[in-house]
Coordinates of C-alpha atoms in Angstrom, one line a residue:
M196 CA -91.4 37.6 -98.3
T197 CA -91.1 37.4 -94.5
I198 CA -88.0 35.8 -92.9
S199 CA -87.8 33.0 -90.3
V200 CA -86.6 33.5 -86.8
G201 CA -83.4 31.6 -87.6
E202 CA -82.6 33.9 -90.5
L203 CA -83.1 36.9 -88.3
V204 CA -80.9 35.7 -85.5
R205 CA -78.2 34.4 -87.7
D206 CA -77.3 37.9 -88.8
I207 CA -77.5 39.6 -85.3
K208 CA -74.4 41.0 -83.7
P209 CA -75.6 42.5 -80.4
N210 CA -73.0 45.3 -80.3
R211 CA -74.2 46.4 -83.7
T212 CA -78.0 45.9 -82.9
V213 CA -80.4 48.4 -81.5
L214 CA -83.5 46.9 -79.9
F215 CA -86.9 48.7 -79.9
F216 CA -89.6 47.3 -77.6
G217 CA -93.0 48.4 -78.7
S218 CA -96.5 47.9 -77.4
G219 CA -97.3 44.3 -76.5
S220 CA -93.7 43.2 -75.9
S221 CA -94.3 43.3 -72.1
I222 CA -97.5 41.2 -72.2
P223 CA -95.6 37.8 -71.7
S224 CA -94.6 39.2 -68.2
H225 CA -98.3 39.9 -67.6
A226 CA -98.2 43.7 -68.2
P227 CA -101.7 44.9 -69.1
S228 CA -102.5 45.1 -72.8
V229 CA -104.0 48.4 -74.3
S230 CA -107.5 46.8 -74.3
E231 CA -107.1 45.8 -70.7
L232 CA -106.1 49.3 -69.7
Q233 CA -109.1 50.7 -71.7
K234 CA -111.6 48.4 -70.0
H235 CA -110.1 49.5 -66.6
F236 CA -110.4 53.2 -67.3
E237 CA -114.0 52.6 -68.6
A238 CA -114.9 50.9 -65.3
V239 CA -113.3 53.5 -63.1
F240 CA -114.1 56.7 -65.0
H241 CA -117.2 55.6 -66.9
V242 CA -115.8 56.7 -70.3
S243 CA -116.5 54.2 -72.9
A244 CA -113.6 52.6 -74.7
S245 CA -115.7 51.7 -77.8
G246 CA -114.6 53.7 -80.8
Y247 CA -111.7 55.4 -79.1
T248 CA -108.0 54.7 -79.0
L249 CA -106.3 54.7 -75.5
A250 CA -104.9 58.1 -76.2
E251 CA -108.4 59.5 -77.1
Q252 CA -110.1 57.8 -74.2
T253 CA -107.7 59.1 -71.5
A254 CA -107.7 62.6 -73.1
I255 CA -111.5 62.7 -72.6
I256 CA -111.0 61.4 -69.0
E257 CA -108.5 64.1 -68.2
H258 CA -110.7 66.8 -69.8
R259 CA -113.8 65.8 -67.9
T260 CA -112.2 65.1 -64.5
R261 CA -109.5 67.7 -64.5
D262 CA -107.8 65.1 -62.3
R263 CA -104.6 63.9 -64.0
P264 CA -103.1 62.5 -60.7
R265 CA -106.0 60.1 -60.4
L266 CA -105.7 59.1 -64.0
I267 CA -101.9 58.3 -63.5
H268 CA -102.7 56.6 -60.3
E269 CA -105.1 54.2 -62.0
L270 CA -102.5 53.6 -64.8
R271 CA -99.9 52.7 -62.2
S272 CA -102.1 50.4 -60.3
K273 CA -102.4 48.1 -63.4
F274 CA -98.7 47.6 -63.4
K275 CA -98.3 47.0 -59.7
G276 CA -96.7 43.6 -58.9
I277 CA -95.6 42.7 -62.3
A278 CA -92.0 41.4 -62.7
P279 CA -90.0 40.2 -65.8
T280 CA -90.1 36.5 -66.6
G281 CA -89.1 34.1 -69.3
A282 CA -87.1 35.3 -72.2
L283 CA -86.9 38.9 -71.0
L284 CA -84.7 37.8 -68.2
N285 CA -82.1 36.9 -70.8
L286 CA -81.9 40.5 -72.1
P287 CA -78.8 41.5 -70.0
L288 CA -76.8 38.5 -71.3
Y289 CA -76.0 40.4 -74.5
E290 CA -74.1 43.6 -75.2
W291 CA -76.7 45.6 -77.1
K292 CA -75.7 48.9 -78.7
S293 CA -78.8 50.4 -77.1
I294 CA -82.4 49.8 -76.2
F295 CA -85.4 52.0 -76.9
T296 CA -89.0 51.4 -75.8
T297 CA -92.4 53.1 -75.8
N298 CA -93.5 51.1 -72.8
Y299 CA -94.0 52.7 -69.4
D300 CA -93.1 49.7 -67.3
T301 CA -89.8 49.0 -65.6
L302 CA -89.5 45.3 -66.7
I303 CA -86.3 46.0 -68.7
E304 CA -84.7 47.8 -65.8
D305 CA -85.7 45.1 -63.4
S306 CA -84.2 42.4 -65.7
Y307 CA -80.8 44.1 -65.5
K308 CA -81.1 44.7 -61.8
R309 CA -81.8 41.0 -61.2
R310 CA -78.6 40.2 -63.0
S311 CA -76.7 43.0 -61.2
S312 CA -75.9 44.5 -64.6
P313 CA -75.7 48.3 -64.9
I314 CA -78.4 50.0 -67.0
Y315 CA -78.9 53.7 -67.5
A316 CA -82.6 54.7 -68.2
C317 CA -83.3 58.0 -69.9
S318 CA -86.9 59.2 -70.3
S319 CA -86.4 63.0 -71.1
N320 CA -83.6 65.5 -71.9
F321 CA -83.2 66.2 -68.2
D322 CA -81.8 62.7 -67.7
F323 CA -78.9 63.3 -70.1
G324 CA -76.8 65.2 -67.6
I325 CA -76.8 62.3 -65.0
K326 CA -73.4 60.6 -64.7
E327 CA -73.6 57.2 -66.1
D328 CA -71.6 54.0 -65.6
P329 CA -69.5 53.4 -68.8
R330 CA -70.4 49.8 -68.7
A331 CA -74.1 50.4 -68.5
V332 CA -76.4 49.6 -71.4
Q333 CA -78.4 52.6 -72.4
L334 CA -82.2 52.4 -72.3
F335 CA -84.2 55.2 -73.8
K336 CA -88.0 55.4 -72.9
L337 CA -89.6 57.6 -75.6
H338 CA -93.0 57.6 -73.9
G339 CA -91.8 58.2 -70.4
T340 CA -91.7 56.0 -67.4
L341 CA -94.2 55.1 -64.7
E342 CA -92.0 56.6 -62.0
K343 CA -92.1 60.1 -63.4
D344 CA -94.9 62.5 -64.4
V345 CA -95.8 66.1 -64.2
C346 CA -98.5 65.3 -61.7
D347 CA -95.8 64.4 -59.3
G348 CA -94.0 67.7 -59.9
D349 CA -91.5 66.1 -62.2
R350 CA -90.5 67.7 -65.5
S351 CA -90.9 64.4 -67.3
R352 CA -94.3 63.3 -68.7
I353 CA -95.9 59.9 -69.3
I354 CA -97.1 60.0 -72.8
L355 CA -100.7 58.7 -72.3
T356 CA -103.3 61.1 -73.6
S357 CA -103.6 62.5 -77.1
N358 CA -102.5 65.9 -75.5
D359 CA -99.4 64.1 -74.2
Y360 CA -98.6 62.9 -77.8
D361 CA -98.8 66.5 -78.9
L362 CA -96.0 67.3 -76.4
A363 CA -94.1 64.1 -77.1
H364 CA -91.2 65.9 -78.7
E365 CA -91.0 68.6 -76.0
F366 CA -88.1 67.8 -73.7
R367 CA -87.3 64.7 -75.8
E368 CA -85.2 66.1 -78.6
Q369 CA -82.1 64.5 -77.4
L370 CA -83.7 61.0 -77.1
F371 CA -84.8 61.2 -80.8
D372 CA -81.4 62.5 -81.8
R373 CA -79.8 59.6 -80.1
F374 CA -82.2 57.2 -81.8
R375 CA -81.2 58.8 -85.2
A376 CA -77.5 58.3 -84.3
D377 CA -77.7 54.7 -83.1
I378 CA -79.6 53.2 -85.9
A379 CA -77.3 54.8 -88.6
G380 CA -75.3 51.9 -90.0
C381 CA -76.7 49.4 -87.6
H382 CA -79.5 46.7 -87.4
L383 CA -82.6 48.0 -85.8
V384 CA -84.9 45.2 -84.5
I385 CA -88.5 46.5 -83.6
I386 CA -90.3 44.0 -81.3
G387 CA -94.0 44.5 -81.1
H388 CA -97.4 42.9 -80.9
S389 CA -99.0 44.0 -84.2
L390 CA -98.1 45.8 -87.4
A391 CA -101.5 47.6 -87.0
D392 CA -100.2 49.3 -83.9
P393 CA -99.9 53.1 -84.7
D394 CA -96.9 53.4 -82.4
I395 CA -95.1 50.6 -84.2
K396 CA -95.9 52.2 -87.6
A397 CA -94.7 55.6 -86.4
V398 CA -91.4 54.1 -85.3
I399 CA -91.0 52.2 -88.6
D400 CA -91.8 55.4 -90.6
R401 CA -89.2 57.4 -88.6
A402 CA -86.6 54.8 -88.9
L403 CA -87.1 54.3 -92.7
S404 CA -86.9 58.1 -93.1
I405 CA -83.7 58.3 -91.1
I406 CA -81.9 55.6 -93.1
S407 CA -83.1 57.0 -96.3
K408 CA -81.8 60.5 -95.5
A409 CA -78.5 59.0 -94.4
G410 CA -78.1 57.3 -97.8
G411 CA -78.8 53.7 -96.5
G412 CA -76.2 51.6 -94.6
G413 CA -78.7 50.4 -91.9
R414 CA -81.1 47.5 -91.7
I415 CA -84.5 47.4 -90.1
T416 CA -86.4 44.2 -89.0
A417 CA -89.8 44.2 -87.5
F418 CA -90.3 41.2 -85.2
I419 CA -94.0 40.9 -84.7
F420 CA -96.1 38.5 -82.5
T421 CA -99.3 38.7 -84.6
K422 CA -99.1 37.3 -88.1
D423 CA -100.3 39.8 -90.7
E424 CA -99.0 38.9 -94.2
G425 CA -100.9 41.8 -95.8
R426 CA -99.3 44.6 -93.9
A427 CA -96.0 42.7 -94.0
T428 CA -96.0 42.9 -97.8
L429 CA -96.7 46.7 -97.6
F430 CA -93.7 47.2 -95.3
E431 CA -91.4 44.9 -97.2
T432 CA -91.9 47.0 -100.4
R433 CA -90.4 49.9 -98.4
G434 CA -87.2 48.0 -97.6
L435 CA -88.2 46.5 -94.2
S436 CA -87.7 42.9 -93.2
V437 CA -90.6 41.3 -91.3
C438 CA -90.4 38.2 -89.0
F439 CA -93.3 36.7 -87.2
G440 CA -92.9 34.9 -83.9
G441 CA -93.0 35.2 -80.1
I442 CA -90.4 37.0 -77.9
D443 CA -89.6 33.5 -76.5
D444 CA -88.8 32.3 -80.0
F445 CA -86.5 35.2 -80.5
F446 CA -84.5 34.8 -77.4
A447 CA -84.5 30.9 -77.6
A448 CA -82.7 31.3 -81.0
L449 CA -80.3 33.8 -79.5
T450 CA -79.1 31.3 -76.8
R451 CA -76.2 30.3 -79.1
L452 CA -74.6 33.6 -78.4
I453 CA -74.7 33.1 -74.5
V454 CA -71.4 32.5 -72.9
P455 CA -71.8 29.6 -70.4
V456 CA -71.4 30.4 -66.7
P457 CA -70.1 27.6 -64.5
A458 CA -72.7 26.7 -61.8
T459 CA -70.7 27.1 -58.6
S460 CA -73.2 28.6 -56.2
M461 CA -76.9 29.8 -55.9
P462 CA -77.2 33.0 -58.1
A463 CA -77.9 36.3 -56.3
S464 CA -81.5 36.1 -57.5
G465 CA -82.0 32.7 -55.8
D466 CA -83.3 31.2 -59.0
P467 CA -81.4 28.2 -60.4
L468 CA -82.7 29.0 -64.0
D469 CA -80.3 32.1 -63.9
L470 CA -77.4 29.6 -64.2
H471 CA -79.1 28.0 -67.3
P472 CA -80.5 30.9 -69.3
E473 CA -81.0 28.7 -72.3
L474 CA -84.1 27.2 -70.5
R475 CA -85.6 30.7 -69.9
P476 CA -87.5 31.1 -73.2
T477 CA -89.0 27.6 -73.0
T478 CA -90.0 27.5 -69.4
L479 CA -92.8 28.9 -67.2
D480 CA -91.8 30.0 -63.7
V481 CA -94.6 28.7 -61.5
A482 CA -93.8 31.1 -58.6
H483 CA -94.0 34.1 -61.0
E484 CA -97.2 32.9 -62.6
R485 CA -98.9 32.5 -59.3
T486 CA -98.0 36.0 -58.1
S487 CA -97.9 38.2 -61.3
A488 CA -100.6 36.7 -63.6
S489 CA -104.3 37.6 -63.3
S490 CA -106.9 34.9 -62.9
N491 CA -109.4 34.3 -65.7
V492 CA -112.3 32.2 -64.9
A493 CA -113.7 32.8 -68.5
A494 CA -110.8 30.9 -70.0
M495 CA -111.7 27.8 -67.9
F496 CA -115.4 28.3 -68.8
N497 CA -114.2 28.1 -72.4
G498 CA -112.6 24.8 -72.0
W499 CA -108.9 25.6 -71.2
P500 CA -107.0 24.4 -68.1
A501 CA -106.9 26.5 -65.0
S502 CA -103.8 28.8 -64.8
Y503 CA -101.6 29.0 -61.8
A504 CA -103.3 32.4 -61.0
D505 CA -106.7 30.7 -61.2
I506 CA -105.6 28.0 -58.7
A507 CA -104.1 30.6 -56.4
A508 CA -107.3 32.6 -56.6
G509 CA -109.4 29.5 -55.4
L510 CA -111.2 29.1 -58.7
T511 CA -110.6 25.3 -58.8
F512 CA -111.5 22.4 -56.6
S513 CA -108.7 20.2 -55.3
R514 CA -108.2 16.7 -57.0
N515 CA -107.2 13.7 -54.9
V516 CA -104.7 12.8 -57.4
A517 CA -102.8 16.0 -56.8
S518 CA -102.4 15.2 -53.1
E519 CA -101.3 11.6 -54.0
I520 CA -98.5 12.9 -56.3
V521 CA -97.4 15.4 -53.7
E522 CA -97.1 12.5 -51.2
Q523 CA -95.2 10.5 -53.7
F524 CA -92.6 13.2 -54.1
K525 CA -91.9 13.3 -50.4
T526 CA -89.8 10.2 -50.9
D527 CA -86.9 9.4 -53.2
D528 CA -88.3 6.1 -54.5
K529 CA -90.3 7.4 -57.4
S530 CA -89.3 10.8 -58.9
V531 CA -91.6 10.7 -62.0
A532 CA -95.4 11.0 -61.8
I533 CA -97.3 10.1 -65.0
L534 CA -100.8 11.5 -65.2
L535 CA -103.0 9.8 -67.8
G536 CA -106.6 10.0 -69.0
P537 CA -108.8 11.3 -71.8
S538 CA -109.3 14.9 -72.6
G539 CA -111.4 17.2 -70.5
V540 CA -111.0 15.4 -67.2
G541 CA -108.6 18.1 -65.7
K542 CA -105.2 16.4 -66.0
T543 CA -103.3 19.7 -66.6
T544 CA -105.1 21.5 -63.9
A545 CA -104.4 18.7 -61.5
A546 CA -100.7 18.7 -62.4
R547 CA -100.7 22.5 -61.9
Q548 CA -102.3 22.0 -58.5
V549 CA -99.4 19.8 -57.6
L550 CA -96.8 22.4 -58.6
S551 CA -98.8 25.2 -56.8
G552 CA -98.7 23.0 -53.6
L553 CA -95.0 22.3 -54.0
V554 CA -93.9 25.9 -54.7
A555 CA -95.6 27.0 -51.5
T556 CA -93.2 24.6 -49.6
G557 CA -90.1 26.1 -51.2
V558 CA -89.7 23.7 -54.1
F559 CA -88.6 25.4 -57.4
C560 CA -91.3 24.5 -59.9
W561 CA -91.3 24.9 -63.6
E562 CA -93.6 24.1 -66.6
H563 CA -92.2 23.4 -70.0
K564 CA -93.8 25.4 -72.8
E565 CA -95.5 23.2 -75.3
D566 CA -94.4 25.0 -78.5
H567 CA -90.7 24.3 -77.8
T568 CA -88.4 21.3 -77.6
V569 CA -87.5 19.9 -74.2
Q570 CA -83.8 20.5 -73.7
S571 CA -82.9 17.4 -71.9
D572 CA -79.1 18.1 -71.7
A573 CA -79.8 21.5 -70.0
W574 CA -82.3 20.0 -67.6
R575 CA -79.7 17.4 -66.7
K576 CA -77.2 20.1 -65.9
L577 CA -79.8 21.9 -63.7
A578 CA -80.7 18.7 -62.0
A579 CA -77.1 18.1 -61.2
Y580 CA -76.9 21.6 -59.7
L581 CA -80.0 21.0 -57.6
K582 CA -78.5 17.8 -56.3
A583 CA -75.1 19.4 -55.4
S584 CA -77.0 22.2 -53.6
S585 CA -79.6 19.9 -51.9
V586 CA -82.4 22.0 -53.5
K587 CA -85.6 20.3 -54.8
G588 CA -87.2 21.2 -58.1
C589 CA -90.1 19.9 -60.2
L590 CA -90.7 20.1 -63.9
L591 CA -94.1 19.7 -65.5
I592 CA -94.2 18.5 -69.2
D593 CA -97.7 18.6 -70.6
D594 CA -98.6 16.4 -73.6
A595 CA -95.4 14.5 -72.9
H596 CA -96.0 12.1 -75.7
V597 CA -95.1 14.9 -78.2
E598 CA -91.6 15.3 -76.7
L599 CA -91.2 11.6 -75.8
S600 CA -87.7 11.2 -77.3
E601 CA -86.3 14.1 -75.2
V602 CA -88.3 12.9 -72.1
N603 CA -86.8 9.5 -72.5
D604 CA -83.3 11.0 -72.6
L605 CA -84.0 13.1 -69.5
A606 CA -85.4 10.1 -67.6
D607 CA -82.3 8.1 -68.6
Y608 CA -80.0 10.9 -67.5
L609 CA -81.7 11.2 -64.1
A610 CA -81.6 7.5 -63.6
S611 CA -77.9 7.1 -64.6
D612 CA -77.0 10.1 -62.4
K613 CA -79.0 8.7 -59.5
N614 CA -80.6 12.1 -59.2
T615 CA -84.0 12.4 -57.5
W616 CA -83.8 16.1 -56.8
L617 CA -85.5 17.1 -60.0
K618 CA -89.1 15.6 -60.0
L619 CA -91.0 15.1 -63.3
I620 CA -94.7 15.3 -63.9
L621 CA -95.6 13.9 -67.3
V622 CA -99.1 14.5 -68.5
S623 CA -100.6 12.7 -71.6
S624 CA -103.8 11.2 -72.9
T625 CA -104.0 7.5 -72.5
S626 CA -104.5 7.0 -76.2
Q627 CA -101.2 8.8 -77.1
W628 CA -99.1 7.4 -74.3
Y629 CA -99.4 3.7 -74.4
P630 CA -98.7 3.0 -78.1
R631 CA -95.3 4.8 -77.9
I632 CA -92.0 3.3 -76.7
K633 CA -90.8 4.5 -73.4
T634 CA -87.4 4.0 -71.8
S635 CA -87.2 1.6 -69.0
S636 CA -86.1 4.5 -66.7
I637 CA -89.6 6.0 -66.9
H638 CA -91.0 2.6 -65.7
K639 CA -88.4 2.4 -63.0
L640 CA -88.6 6.0 -61.7
G641 CA -92.3 6.6 -62.5
K642 CA -95.7 5.9 -61.1
E643 CA -98.9 6.1 -63.2
Y644 CA -102.1 7.9 -62.1
F645 CA -105.3 7.7 -64.1
L646 CA -107.8 10.6 -64.0
N647 CA -111.2 9.8 -65.4
R648 CA -114.1 10.1 -63.0
V649 CA -114.8 12.7 -60.3
R650 CA -114.6 10.9 -57.0
S651 CA -117.4 11.3 -54.5
V652 CA -115.5 13.8 -52.3
E653 CA -114.5 15.8 -55.3
I654 CA -118.1 16.1 -56.4
D655 CA -118.7 17.8 -53.1
R656 CA -115.8 20.2 -53.6
L657 CA -117.0 20.9 -57.2
L658 CA -120.4 21.8 -55.8
N659 CA -118.9 24.0 -53.1
L660 CA -117.0 25.8 -55.7
A661 CA -120.0 26.4 -57.9
E662 CA -122.1 27.5 -54.9
N663 CA -119.6 29.6 -52.9
V664 CA -117.3 31.3 -55.4
P665 CA -119.1 34.4 -57.0
A666 CA -117.0 34.3 -60.2
V667 CA -117.9 30.7 -60.7
R668 CA -121.4 30.9 -59.5
A669 CA -122.2 33.6 -62.0
L670 CA -121.5 31.1 -64.8
V671 CA -123.6 28.2 -63.6
E672 CA -126.4 27.2 -65.9
G673 CA -129.9 28.4 -64.7
N674 CA -131.6 25.0 -64.7
F675 CA -128.8 23.4 -62.7
A676 CA -128.8 26.2 -60.2
G677 CA -132.5 25.6 -59.6
F678 CA -131.8 22.2 -58.1
S679 CA -131.3 21.5 -54.4
R680 CA -127.9 20.5 -53.2
A681 CA -128.9 16.8 -52.9
E682 CA -130.5 16.9 -56.4
R683 CA -127.3 18.5 -57.9
R684 CA -125.1 15.8 -56.3
Q685 CA -127.4 13.0 -57.5
R686 CA -127.4 14.5 -61.0
L687 CA -123.6 14.6 -61.2
T688 CA -123.2 11.1 -59.6
Q689 CA -125.9 9.2 -61.5
R690 CA -126.9 10.9 -64.6
C691 CA -123.4 12.2 -65.5
E692 CA -121.8 9.0 -63.9
A693 CA -119.1 11.3 -62.3
D694 CA -117.6 11.9 -65.8
M695 CA -115.7 15.2 -65.4
F696 CA -116.5 16.6 -68.8
V697 CA -120.2 15.7 -68.6
C698 CA -120.3 17.2 -65.1
L699 CA -119.0 20.4 -66.4
K700 CA -121.4 20.4 -69.3
N701 CA -124.3 20.0 -66.9
I702 CA -123.1 22.7 -64.5
F703 CA -122.1 25.4 -67.0
S704 CA -123.8 24.3 -70.3
S705 CA -121.1 26.1 -72.3
D706 CA -120.7 25.2 -76.0
K707 CA -117.1 26.3 -75.8
L708 CA -116.3 23.2 -73.6
D709 CA -117.0 21.2 -76.8
D710 CA -113.6 22.5 -78.1
I711 CA -112.0 20.0 -75.7
I712 CA -113.5 17.1 -77.7
L713 CA -112.6 18.7 -81.0
R714 CA -109.0 19.2 -79.9
E715 CA -108.8 15.5 -78.8
Y716 CA -110.4 14.4 -82.1
A717 CA -107.9 16.4 -84.1
G718 CA -105.0 14.8 -82.2
L719 CA -106.0 11.2 -83.2
P720 CA -104.5 9.3 -86.1
V721 CA -106.9 9.1 -89.1
P722 CA -107.9 5.5 -88.6
L723 CA -108.9 6.2 -85.0
Q724 CA -110.8 9.3 -86.1
E725 CA -112.9 7.1 -88.4
I726 CA -113.8 4.8 -85.4
Y727 CA -114.4 8.0 -83.3
K728 CA -116.9 9.3 -85.8
V729 CA -118.8 6.0 -86.2
V730 CA -119.2 5.5 -82.5
A731 CA -120.2 9.1 -81.9
A732 CA -122.8 9.0 -84.7
M733 CA -124.3 5.7 -83.5
E734 CA -124.5 7.0 -79.9
A735 CA -126.2 10.2 -81.1
A736 CA -128.7 8.0 -83.1
G737 CA -129.6 6.2 -80.0
V738 CA -127.8 2.9 -80.8
R739 CA -126.5 1.0 -77.7
V740 CA -122.9 0.7 -78.9
H741 CA -120.6 -2.0 -77.6
R742 CA -117.1 -3.2 -78.3
Q743 CA -117.9 -6.3 -80.3
L744 CA -120.4 -4.3 -82.5
I745 CA -117.6 -1.9 -83.5
I746 CA -115.2 -4.7 -84.2
R747 CA -117.6 -6.4 -86.4
M748 CA -119.0 -3.4 -88.1
L749 CA -115.7 -1.9 -89.0
G750 CA -113.9 -5.1 -89.6
V751 CA -111.2 -4.6 -87.1
P752 CA -108.8 -7.6 -87.4
P753 CA -108.6 -10.0 -84.4
M754 CA -104.9 -9.4 -84.1
Q755 CA -105.6 -5.7 -83.4
T756 CA -107.5 -6.6 -80.2
G757 CA -105.2 -9.2 -78.9
G758 CA -102.3 -8.9 -76.5
G759 CA -104.1 -6.8 -73.9
Y760 CA -101.4 -4.2 -73.4
R761 CA -103.0 -3.3 -70.1
T762 CA -105.3 -6.0 -68.8
S763 CA -107.2 -3.7 -66.5
F764 CA -108.2 -1.6 -69.5
T765 CA -108.9 -4.3 -72.0
N766 CA -111.3 -6.0 -69.6
R767 CA -113.3 -2.7 -69.4
L768 CA -113.4 -1.5 -72.9
W769 CA -116.8 0.1 -72.3
T770 CA -117.0 2.0 -69.0
S771 CA -119.7 4.5 -68.3
G772 CA -120.0 5.9 -71.8
R773 CA -116.3 6.1 -72.5
V774 CA -115.2 4.0 -75.4
F775 CA -111.8 2.3 -75.1
M776 CA -110.8 0.9 -78.4
L777 CA -107.7 -1.2 -79.1
G778 CA -105.2 0.2 -81.5
R779 CA -102.4 -1.7 -83.3
E780 CA -99.8 -1.3 -80.6
G781 CA -102.0 -1.3 -77.5
T782 CA -104.8 0.4 -75.7
R783 CA -106.2 3.7 -77.2
S784 CA -108.9 5.6 -75.4
L785 CA -111.5 7.3 -77.6
W786 CA -114.0 9.6 -76.1
A787 CA -117.5 9.2 -77.3
S788 CA -118.4 9.9 -73.7
S789 CA -122.3 9.6 -73.6
R790 CA -125.2 10.7 -75.7
N791 CA -124.6 14.3 -74.4
I792 CA -121.0 14.3 -76.0
S793 CA -122.1 12.3 -79.0
T794 CA -124.6 14.9 -79.8
I795 CA -121.8 17.4 -79.8
R796 CA -120.2 15.5 -82.7
K797 CA -123.5 15.8 -84.6
T798 CA -123.5 19.5 -84.4
N799 CA -119.8 20.1 -85.3
A800 CA -118.8 20.2 -88.9
S801 CA -118.8 16.6 -90.4
I802 CA -117.3 15.0 -87.3
C803 CA -120.4 12.9 -86.6
S804 CA -121.1 12.0 -90.2
A805 CA -120.0 8.4 -90.6
E806 CA -119.3 7.6 -94.2

């Protein structure tokens, strides 16, 4: 039976723990995955990746081209510009017995250098004679390092091709001897992407063999990102513990072992988060995401918000609301911006545009990771440091209604401390935000923005994006591309009624965009899901649905429609195909956004079938 992250961390004593970072452990810092490397080599050398492992593909390339220097150059090019981020930056805060890795990159070394912590990296027998700092943690790179290869005249070799694997033990006997010595009687934690990874399996087999020959006395835990209960069972029968989770989960649970450091001055790295490492595993560094991540227009095409890299690459069109929030933050009157609207209108992308603009002006910008709890106490301390240092920061919390208790606490802290140096951007859907109880500090410090329609000037920007950016233009639906500029604009303004989601459906015609609607539906309470289904089914059937019809048809009690929590919304319950129904505690917005969207309901499993 697999163990939880809490169970794993509870038994960890860093000075008796050996960490092993396997394939995939560097991906959160935007290092390329194996599949990305294979696609790159296929594009450059025209050797198909299909049916081959990375080692086999690169061996074929080396054999055909007889040009190892070029192969290594292309490998290095994919790692250019990456830097450690998130939980990996907390690695130097613990006194590990030793660290082993099969990764080529220098992310671990860079994490230690950032903290000015000594580290001794060894990638072959030839490195063992180098004088080392007795305080330095020891890092052993079993597959070599990007900085050294035989093609450079070095005696070390990057283990990349299948031929390299045949030579893996040559000049590395001392590394494997050290691995054998370190794990004896200690806890080995193997961190990797998948139990199906042959390198991870080889390490596990070797470690189990070593402990078996030594008569036990050691413990092995595989901490794996991709859940695989079947393989986990097979490994557990051999005496291995398996834990599933992300690297951020692992280091977030480890924060209890961090010794607090008083925040006296700006850290050498220049990053305030280095003074509050407990926030690292739960926070995205916007500056890092803009420069180290790769843009992915396909993800947006499939219904996901734009990433910071997408915004930096010019794959989005600017929203007016983003500029309005930036202007708000130039004063100290309102330090909280609340961005509301239904799903699919670009709230998250607009909020990220705000942070992208602010970080370019020298503001420290962060985004809270949704899968973790907002640590209001830690953010309060960081805000106090920002105030004392006269440094501005901004934190984005998406789906803020999920963490509303902690958000309320943080807003109260900032209000009581009279601290406007940390700005907050809270993003939520209208239906989830209004029924919930907010502290008065949010109303006092905050200003609400509603994102629904695409404004006239934004339609022009959207059309410019679809026409002028090749990566976006390639995804435009054929019929839409055949219209003239004036016809396209008229279509989006009149037929789509400037509704963001319907505009995107008309331009790109991607079925994956429907997932936005399905995710919103899944997030609604069951009673509202029933209303959602009925409205969508009636729209799809051609019925002219109106507010009073739904109230009478479903028997919604009059008391549920009274009160008018927000008069401006209750007076316009039906606006351009968007259905605004009134829930028990206030206004709830339901999206049955036009017959186009209602038809989507009809084609997706039982969502449209009113009982």
